Amino acid sequence: MKLNVGVPKSMKVAAMVQPWEDPLSGDDVGNLMAQADLLGFNKCMLGEHFIIPQEPVALSGDWYFHTVVALGFIGGRTKNLRLSSSVSILPLQNPIVQAKAWSTLDWLSGGRTEALFGVGWLKEEFDILGVPFAKRGRMADEYLAAMIQLWTKDEPEFEGEFVKFKNVGFAPKPVQKGGVPIWLGGDAEAVMKRVAKFGNGWSPFRTPPESFPDCIDFIQSQPEYDGRHLDFFFALEMLNVGAHHEILDDPRAPGTVSKQKIIDQIGWLKELGITETIVPLPPGVADSEAYLDRLRWVAAEIMPAVRD
């Protein structure tokens, strides 16, 4: 099992944020991720929204980084930590611009990027940005196909409803063979079909962990799945977050200081087919030094026990 780490102060979702994050500066965040890198964590993950209407702010917050910009900053402070969104809202940005951003980040970081895309859920955000919410699924499929062309073809061309290009050059290409690994986030059947067609990994949001084996079977049964290796991410802390960021108070979500309980939880997730997770923080972390102590403890006590 690979252990990932969330980026502190990258969002203020009420169900997940802790008060110790609030006073952090950008330099603090960079230092914490540099320590996570040295401790051997697999990758960092951070979410994205561009603008939040006032009504959802109480639960969703309005503090979000632009993922590629933030990951570029973290990439400059680290050497091995993989750099992942969680999630980038795919239909909200031009796919050529997104492909350029991700390929630039991959080239500059030496091939450490992983793009976790979602189709979005906040209609008002789409309305403000002038993107048709009802077409977001079709747009996502087309954007992914176009981005793969740009990342992998010497003479990329694409003809679609939303994207068209030919007789173009596109460089730098991603360092990683086959382009930036594509993860898809979300729970709908359409998302799982998208994983089968395009994905290297799946990160659901509200899918119960117990459903993972059936979901994995469904993904791998799709006619467009070609047998490529797939990874699957789930963190127990997500059980505390509702579909619109409501606080659910699921008893399995909070972190614990019990080594054996964490090892047992990770073993259970692994049996379900999950290959990556985050060890949740216990409630009431006092400050950034206590957070670092938790990362050090996880690296020393948990990581060796669950490493594949």
Protein backbone atom coordinates (compact mmCIF):
# COMPACT_ATOMS: atom_id res chain seq x y z
CA MET A 1 0.00 0.00 0.00
CA LYS A 2 1.31 3.44 -0.93
CA LEU A 3 0.77 6.20 1.62
CA ASN A 4 -0.02 9.67 0.30
CA VAL A 5 -0.33 12.99 2.09
CA GLY A 6 -2.81 15.82 1.71
CA VAL A 7 -1.40 19.32 1.31
CA PRO A 8 -2.17 21.37 4.44
CA LYS A 9 -4.07 24.63 4.00
CA SER A 10 -4.96 23.77 0.40
CA MET A 11 -8.69 23.98 1.16
CA LYS A 12 -11.03 24.80 4.04
CA VAL A 13 -13.71 22.13 3.72
CA ALA A 14 -15.39 22.14 7.13
CA ALA A 15 -15.49 18.35 7.40
CA MET A 16 -11.73 18.03 6.90
CA VAL A 17 -9.86 21.18 7.92
CA GLN A 18 -8.22 21.60 11.35
CA PRO A 19 -7.48 24.92 13.11
CA TRP A 20 -3.70 24.38 13.19
CA GLU A 21 -3.58 24.88 9.41
CA ASP A 22 -4.90 28.44 9.47
CA PRO A 23 -1.70 30.33 10.42
CA LEU A 24 0.48 28.46 7.89
CA SER A 25 2.30 30.50 5.25
CA GLY A 26 3.26 29.35 1.78
CA ASP A 27 6.80 28.74 3.01
CA ASP A 28 5.41 26.64 5.86
CA VAL A 29 3.45 24.49 3.42
CA GLY A 30 6.56 24.04 1.28
CA ASN A 31 8.61 23.01 4.32
CA LEU A 32 6.00 20.47 5.45
CA MET A 33 5.86 18.88 1.99
CA ALA A 34 9.66 18.82 1.86
CA GLN A 35 9.63 16.84 5.12
CA ALA A 36 6.96 14.48 3.78
CA ASP A 37 9.23 13.92 0.78
CA LEU A 38 12.22 13.09 2.97
CA LEU A 39 10.07 10.72 5.04
CA GLY A 40 9.17 8.67 1.97
CA PHE A 41 5.51 9.47 1.37
CA ASN A 42 4.33 8.53 -2.11
CA LYS A 43 2.61 11.70 -3.30
CA CYS A 44 0.91 14.88 -2.21
CA MET A 45 -2.69 15.65 -3.18
CA LEU A 46 -4.71 18.86 -3.30
CA GLY A 47 -8.12 19.90 -4.57
CA GLU A 48 -9.27 22.69 -6.82
CA HIS A 49 -12.11 25.11 -7.33
CA PHE A 50 -11.80 28.42 -9.13
CA ILE A 51 -14.65 30.38 -7.60
CA ILE A 52 -17.27 29.51 -4.98
CA PRO A 53 -20.73 31.06 -4.79
CA GLN A 54 -21.46 32.45 -1.35
CA GLU A 55 -24.05 29.87 -0.28
CA PRO A 56 -21.72 26.81 -0.18
CA VAL A 57 -18.81 28.68 1.43
CA ALA A 58 -19.78 27.68 5.00
CA LEU A 59 -19.19 24.00 4.20
CA SER A 60 -16.93 24.09 1.13
CA GLY A 61 -14.78 27.10 1.95
CA ASP A 62 -13.46 29.49 -0.67
CA TRP A 63 -9.72 28.80 -0.22
CA TYR A 64 -8.40 26.67 -3.09
CA PHE A 65 -5.14 26.80 -5.00
CA HIS A 66 -4.79 26.41 -8.73
CA THR A 67 -3.54 22.85 -8.68
CA VAL A 68 -0.79 22.98 -11.30
CA VAL A 69 0.61 26.25 -9.94
CA ALA A 70 0.63 24.90 -6.37
CA LEU A 71 2.11 21.56 -7.42
CA GLY A 72 4.83 23.39 -9.32
CA PHE A 73 5.76 25.22 -6.11
CA ILE A 74 5.77 21.95 -4.14
CA GLY A 75 7.73 20.24 -6.90
CA GLY A 76 10.45 22.85 -6.46
CA ARG A 77 10.69 22.04 -2.75
CA THR A 78 10.82 18.25 -3.17
CA LYS A 79 12.76 15.61 -5.09
CA ASN A 80 10.78 12.37 -5.07
CA LEU A 81 7.25 13.17 -3.93
CA ARG A 82 4.75 12.64 -6.73
CA LEU A 83 2.52 15.62 -7.49
CA SER A 84 -1.22 15.01 -7.82
CA SER A 85 -4.41 16.99 -8.06
CA SER A 86 -7.44 15.76 -6.14
CA VAL A 87 -9.29 16.85 -8.16
CA SER A 88 -8.82 19.25 -11.05
CA ILE A 89 -12.15 20.14 -12.64
CA LEU A 90 -11.51 19.08 -16.22
CA PRO A 91 -14.31 20.86 -18.17
CA LEU A 92 -13.58 24.29 -16.69
CA GLN A 93 -10.34 24.95 -18.60
CA ASN A 94 -9.34 24.69 -22.25
CA PRO A 95 -7.78 21.25 -22.74
CA ILE A 96 -4.87 22.56 -24.80
CA VAL A 97 -3.96 24.96 -21.99
CA GLN A 98 -4.38 22.19 -19.42
CA ALA A 99 -2.26 19.78 -21.45
CA LYS A 100 0.48 22.40 -21.65
CA ALA A 101 0.36 23.06 -17.90
CA TRP A 102 0.59 19.40 -16.97
CA SER A 103 3.30 18.56 -19.52
CA THR A 104 5.34 21.55 -18.36
CA LEU A 105 5.03 20.43 -14.74
CA ASP A 106 5.95 16.86 -15.65
CA TRP A 107 9.00 17.95 -17.64
CA LEU A 108 10.26 20.36 -14.98
CA SER A 109 9.69 17.88 -12.13
CA GLY A 110 11.39 14.98 -13.88
CA GLY A 111 8.20 12.98 -14.47
CA ARG A 112 6.49 13.23 -11.07
CA THR A 113 2.99 14.39 -12.01
CA GLU A 114 -0.36 12.61 -11.83
CA ALA A 115 -3.50 14.41 -13.00
CA LEU A 116 -6.64 13.47 -11.08
CA PHE A 117 -9.57 14.93 -13.01
CA GLY A 118 -13.24 15.29 -12.12
CA VAL A 119 -16.21 16.65 -14.04
CA GLY A 120 -17.36 18.94 -11.22
CA TRP A 121 -20.52 19.18 -9.13
CA LEU A 122 -21.04 22.89 -8.45
CA LYS A 123 -23.28 24.16 -11.24
CA GLU A 124 -22.97 27.79 -10.18
CA GLU A 125 -19.19 27.64 -10.68
CA PHE A 126 -19.76 26.46 -14.25
CA ASP A 127 -22.32 29.21 -14.81
CA ILE A 128 -19.94 31.92 -13.59
CA LEU A 129 -17.18 30.63 -15.88
CA GLY A 130 -19.54 30.27 -18.85
CA VAL A 131 -19.15 26.50 -19.22
CA PRO A 132 -22.28 24.41 -19.97
CA PHE A 133 -22.82 22.23 -16.90
CA ALA A 134 -25.08 19.77 -18.75
CA LYS A 135 -22.33 19.03 -21.29
CA ARG A 136 -19.51 18.51 -18.80
CA GLY A 137 -19.37 14.71 -19.24
CA ARG A 138 -19.07 14.89 -23.03
CA MET A 139 -16.56 17.66 -22.70
CA ALA A 140 -14.47 15.62 -20.26
CA ASP A 141 -14.29 12.64 -22.61
CA GLU A 142 -13.27 14.82 -25.52
CA TYR A 143 -10.77 16.84 -23.49
CA LEU A 144 -9.04 13.68 -22.27
CA ALA A 145 -8.73 12.27 -25.78
CA ALA A 146 -7.36 15.58 -27.07
CA MET A 147 -4.84 15.89 -24.23
CA ILE A 148 -3.55 12.36 -24.82
CA GLN A 149 -3.01 13.27 -28.49
CA LEU A 150 -0.98 16.32 -27.49
CA TRP A 151 1.09 14.40 -24.95
CA THR A 152 1.86 11.34 -27.07
CA LYS A 153 1.84 12.22 -30.79
CA ASP A 154 4.59 13.92 -32.77
CA GLU A 155 1.96 15.36 -35.09
CA PRO A 156 -1.13 15.65 -32.89
CA GLU A 157 -4.51 16.29 -34.42
CA PHE A 158 -8.05 16.17 -33.13
CA GLU A 159 -11.50 16.86 -34.51
CA GLY A 160 -14.34 17.04 -32.02
CA GLU A 161 -17.34 19.04 -30.94
CA PHE A 162 -15.41 21.12 -28.40
CA VAL A 163 -11.76 20.78 -29.49
CA LYS A 164 -10.16 20.97 -32.93
CA PHE A 165 -6.51 21.15 -33.98
CA LYS A 166 -4.18 19.87 -36.72
CA ASN A 167 -0.88 20.85 -38.30
CA VAL A 168 0.41 21.92 -34.89
CA GLY A 169 3.48 21.47 -32.73
CA PHE A 170 3.29 20.78 -29.00
CA ALA A 171 6.30 20.60 -26.70
CA PRO A 172 7.61 19.83 -24.19
CA LYS A 173 5.99 16.44 -24.02
CA PRO A 174 5.64 14.86 -20.59
CA VAL A 175 8.69 12.93 -19.41
CA GLN A 176 6.56 9.92 -18.47
CA LYS A 177 6.04 7.44 -21.28
CA GLY A 178 2.44 7.57 -22.45
CA GLY A 179 1.93 11.05 -21.02
CA VAL A 180 0.88 12.25 -17.60
CA PRO A 181 -0.94 9.42 -15.74
CA ILE A 182 -4.67 10.12 -15.74
CA TRP A 183 -6.78 9.45 -12.68
CA LEU A 184 -10.52 10.03 -12.60
CA GLY A 185 -12.43 11.12 -9.53
CA GLY A 186 -16.11 10.55 -8.87
CA ASP A 187 -18.62 7.81 -8.26
CA ALA A 188 -21.00 7.65 -11.22
CA GLU A 189 -21.08 4.77 -13.68
CA ALA A 190 -19.96 7.22 -16.37
CA VAL A 191 -16.82 7.95 -14.34
CA MET A 192 -15.97 4.25 -14.07
CA LYS A 193 -16.44 3.87 -17.83
CA ARG A 194 -14.12 6.85 -18.29
CA VAL A 195 -11.52 5.08 -16.12
CA ALA A 196 -11.81 2.00 -18.30
CA LYS A 197 -11.26 4.04 -21.46
CA PHE A 198 -8.64 6.57 -20.38
CA GLY A 199 -7.52 6.01 -16.83
CA ASN A 200 -4.50 4.85 -14.90
CA GLY A 201 -6.36 5.15 -11.62
CA TRP A 202 -9.70 5.82 -9.92
CA SER A 203 -10.36 7.92 -6.83
CA PRO A 204 -14.04 7.88 -5.85
CA PHE A 205 -15.65 10.34 -3.49
CA ARG A 206 -18.79 8.79 -2.00
CA THR A 207 -18.46 5.13 -3.06
CA PRO A 208 -18.57 2.90 0.05
CA PRO A 209 -15.27 1.02 0.41
CA GLU A 210 -17.17 -2.27 0.56
CA SER A 211 -18.27 -1.67 -3.05
CA PHE A 212 -14.74 -1.46 -4.44
CA PRO A 213 -14.40 -5.08 -5.62
CA ASP A 214 -17.62 -4.84 -7.64
CA CYS A 215 -16.60 -1.44 -9.02
CA ILE A 216 -13.18 -2.72 -10.05
CA ASP A 217 -14.81 -5.69 -11.78
CA PHE A 218 -17.16 -3.31 -13.59
CA ILE A 219 -14.27 -1.11 -14.78
CA GLN A 220 -12.26 -4.07 -16.02
CA SER A 221 -15.27 -5.59 -17.77
CA GLN A 222 -15.77 -2.60 -20.05
CA PRO A 223 -15.00 -3.18 -23.73
CA GLU A 224 -12.63 -0.20 -23.86
CA TYR A 225 -10.46 -1.44 -20.99
CA ASP A 226 -7.24 -2.74 -22.55
CA GLY A 227 -5.72 -4.54 -19.56
CA ARG A 228 -3.47 -1.67 -18.45
CA HIS A 229 -2.43 -1.49 -14.81
CA LEU A 230 -4.88 0.47 -12.67
CA ASP A 231 -4.41 1.96 -9.21
CA PHE A 232 -7.19 2.81 -6.76
CA PHE A 233 -7.20 5.46 -4.04
CA PHE A 234 -9.47 5.81 -1.04
CA ALA A 235 -8.96 7.58 2.29
CA LEU A 236 -11.19 6.81 5.27
CA GLU A 237 -11.43 10.53 6.07
CA MET A 238 -13.60 10.89 2.97
CA LEU A 239 -16.35 9.00 4.80
CA ASN A 240 -16.83 12.16 6.85
CA VAL A 241 -17.67 14.31 3.78
CA GLY A 242 -21.09 14.39 2.13
CA ALA A 243 -21.79 14.89 -1.57
CA HIS A 244 -21.94 18.67 -1.08
CA HIS A 245 -19.34 18.73 1.71
CA GLU A 246 -21.81 18.09 4.53
CA ILE A 247 -20.24 16.80 7.76
CA LEU A 248 -21.32 13.17 8.24
CA ASP A 249 -19.45 12.20 11.43
CA ASP A 250 -18.74 8.67 10.23
CA PRO A 251 -16.97 6.87 13.12
CA ARG A 252 -14.48 5.27 10.70
CA ALA A 253 -13.23 8.63 9.40
CA PRO A 254 -11.17 10.18 12.24
CA GLY A 255 -7.54 9.26 12.63
CA THR A 256 -6.29 7.24 15.57
CA VAL A 257 -3.05 6.87 17.51
CA SER A 258 -3.42 3.10 17.60
CA LYS A 259 -0.75 1.53 15.40
CA GLN A 260 -2.56 -1.80 15.13
CA LYS A 261 -5.90 -0.21 14.27
CA ILE A 262 -4.31 1.76 11.43
CA ILE A 263 -2.52 -1.33 10.13
CA ASP A 264 -5.77 -3.29 10.28
CA GLN A 265 -7.66 -0.52 8.46
CA ILE A 266 -5.05 -0.39 5.72
CA GLY A 267 -5.07 -4.18 5.44
CA TRP A 268 -8.84 -4.08 4.98
CA LEU A 269 -8.57 -1.43 2.28
CA LYS A 270 -5.91 -3.48 0.51
CA GLU A 271 -8.14 -6.56 0.54
CA LEU A 272 -10.79 -4.47 -1.23
CA GLY A 273 -8.37 -3.69 -4.07
CA ILE A 274 -7.26 -0.24 -2.92
CA THR A 275 -3.60 0.50 -3.66
CA GLU A 276 -3.15 4.01 -2.20
CA THR A 277 -4.51 5.78 0.88
CA ILE A 278 -3.90 8.57 3.36
CA VAL A 279 -3.60 7.83 7.08
CA PRO A 280 -6.13 10.27 8.59
CA LEU A 281 -4.99 12.80 11.15
CA PRO A 282 -6.43 12.37 14.62
CA PRO A 283 -8.62 15.26 15.76
CA GLY A 284 -7.09 18.10 17.72
CA VAL A 285 -3.62 18.35 16.15
CA ALA A 286 -2.06 21.27 18.02
CA ASP A 287 0.25 22.88 15.46
CA SER A 288 2.53 22.24 12.50
CA GLU A 289 5.15 20.59 14.70
CA ALA A 290 2.55 18.12 15.99
CA TYR A 291 1.55 17.48 12.39
CA LEU A 292 5.18 16.75 11.52
CA ASP A 293 5.46 14.44 14.50
CA ARG A 294 2.45 12.54 13.17
CA LEU A 295 4.07 12.23 9.71
CA ARG A 296 7.30 10.99 11.32
CA TRP A 297 5.37 8.43 13.38
CA VAL A 298 3.45 7.19 10.33
CA ALA A 299 6.69 6.91 8.35
CA ALA A 300 8.46 5.01 11.14
CA GLU A 301 5.66 2.80 12.45
CA ILE A 302 3.05 2.38 9.71
CA MET A 303 4.86 2.69 6.40
CA PRO A 304 7.20 -0.31 6.90
CA ALA A 305 4.30 -2.48 8.09
CA VAL A 306 2.08 -1.86 5.06
CA ARG A 307 4.63 -1.44 2.28
CA ASP A 308 4.04 -3.84 -0.62
